[in-house]
């Protein structure tokens, strides 16, 4: 029967396309079930759980077409706010293959942040969101290294939460002959109340002999410095390290890491852009989007992503800060300015990250 | 330019600035309410279509035939007028939803969206009612203003206007190929051939769906189902033709010559859009079924504002026109249709 299926399904699908032209059968089926993959992956928010005063976990049921993630990976999520679609990137905080088939993300409301405040404070169960991914290389390799160190701060705990779930899961612990790895987690937050997943982490550490948890409460103890690490985890340079937190912490760590580079893995939620002022005077130019035929003027400081969105072009985007590469588009002609380094670059055919590039003179993008 | 003789150049620019302000205000106010509106209309349209098609499976029963045909015709009208036309104008692009976007939308008529967007959004909306520029004046086939030279062929125009109404979607497809630009060399025969290929593929899919696939599904009711599809398409064609002809051709609509375009300012552009367009009075349902083209004036002033907003700004636009002493032409559907037909009949003769 399973061998027969494609033979039956293919003509059926083809017939469906003829019957639903110029739309697709999925456009009609999604009237019945909004999670039907109508050319785009969707998810339904089914639970909203506050974690701390400003962080919230969203439980999402992904629609058909979702493939399981690796712990540590992120998902892009498209959410409609005031009628407009916005895309952002969030690490999955749930381990893969939950029995209920759902995934979670945990969002911290960034001060002044447009999407994060909506997700952390206003979104309601039942909301349909768009999903893309999962993706990302901030994962634990196979075979699992015997000794691991996680260095996290603030919302940087989210990808690590998913990894801990898998590393220390009961099945592995029960699996005789398979020794769980030795895990150290050093996590920073301003106060004990502001530790996202605080209770769960503490319970996990109390229960599992393989996890050592050190909380650093920075309001009283000050920021964690790489120099403090030897005291907290003497063999830290011998461990495989995963680090996720604010840019300052990650930059410092990367600069002072004494071990081999391949053993330090870093996930950045934000990228430090040039202060807007330094690019403000730079000359832009006429930007033409060749596929859609739209045209507009751009200054030398506005990301081409924003320029395109304002011109009504459907611009792919994810993190909007140069990390995920969702926004790349081929440059047809002209040159761009990298808003992180200020460098002007680009040859015809180059793939440009539109979220961190501005026009450096007239240019054409294939979008 | 008698209609604007009482206005100074400054008046015209001030008029334009006031319209810009209305536009800005609407743009700043767009949000959930508007997004919900278009999604609701799309959901209703698709349900109506599915419902109609299901009823037509039993179309050997006269009541099922009637109800199914009515539902299908209504769905097709909604799809073309309030959804397709307006989405293709980019009225909903601001939502950034690739499923409801002018660059991805394809509609349920034989004319491919891309072809239509060029000839309609660009040529017609930019050159509205300028003789020799706006190809929509009589659709290059009819004499709609006395300024067009009379030719004997126009004697037949009442007859082919009826044909055009019935087969409007095909008329539009052929018209959008811009065949008259081939002899002048503005367009090569190869271009036309390539576009013809695109049109032919679209026609094939549309025809197979409406006249082969769904009638076959109806089994013994093949013939009544086929007739139902034909009726729905014809009804949609006649309705679209009627509404569209009432937009620019009733008495009161002005036509312009090309010299008007020399150095035309934004204010003058607005005035031309206003004077070249006519509204149709009607209730909420009428406006939805006509794609809000009963607000043709508002649509021509602001072609990319969401259609659900036209009714809201119409009183302000009208008051503004009164204040500047500019004609704002609006009348009932019956009178506008009468006025259009009078023109078609009268101008058939020299
Ligand atoms: C791979 C990856 C994984 C991520 N995972 C998570 C996660 O699990 N949980 C989570 O809460 N966020 C996560 N983020 C960050 C998230 O994608 C958004 O950037 C963040 O929620 C802010 O979005 P916003 O729309 O609210 O801010 P915006 O309105 O876009 O920005 C407002 C201001 O805040 C600044 N800003 C943006 N992000 C941050 C930040 N993280 N910290 C401080 N300032 C910032 C911006 O530069 C800007 O000045 C992740 C980002 C990446 C790239
Ligand atoms: S949107 Fe992520 S790299 Fe540009």
PDB file of C-alpha atoms and ligand atoms in Angstrom, chain A residues 317-320 322-327 353 355, ligand 2:
ATOM      1  CA  UNK A 317      14.508  38.641   6.553  1.00  0.00           C
ATOM      2  CA  UNK A 318      15.212  36.985   9.854  1.00  0.00           C
ATOM      3  CA  UNK A 319      17.487  38.380  12.545  1.00  0.00           C
ATOM      4  CA  UNK A 320      17.892  41.782  10.840  1.00  0.00           C
ATOM      5  CA  UNK A 322      23.706  40.131  10.015  1.00  0.00           C
ATOM      6  CA  UNK A 323      23.589  36.749  11.707  1.00  0.00           C
ATOM      7  CA  UNK A 324      21.205  34.372   9.973  1.00  0.00           C
ATOM      8  CA  UNK A 325      21.779  35.120   6.260  1.00  0.00           C
ATOM      9  CA  UNK A 326      18.080  34.828   5.466  1.00  0.00           C
ATOM     10  CA  UNK A 327      18.120  38.224   3.796  1.00  0.00           C
ATOM     11  CA  UNK A 353      23.136  40.667   3.391  1.00  0.00           C
ATOM     12  CA  UNK A 355      19.990  43.894   6.701  1.00  0.00           C
TER      13      UNK A 355
HETATM   14  S1  LIG C   2      18.235  39.112   8.274  1.00  0.00           S
HETATM   15 FE1  LIG C   2      19.602  37.779   9.264  1.00  0.00          FE
HETATM   16  S2  LIG C   2      21.471  38.172   8.241  1.00  0.00           S
HETATM   17 FE2  LIG C   2      20.120  39.633   7.439  1.00  0.00          FE
END
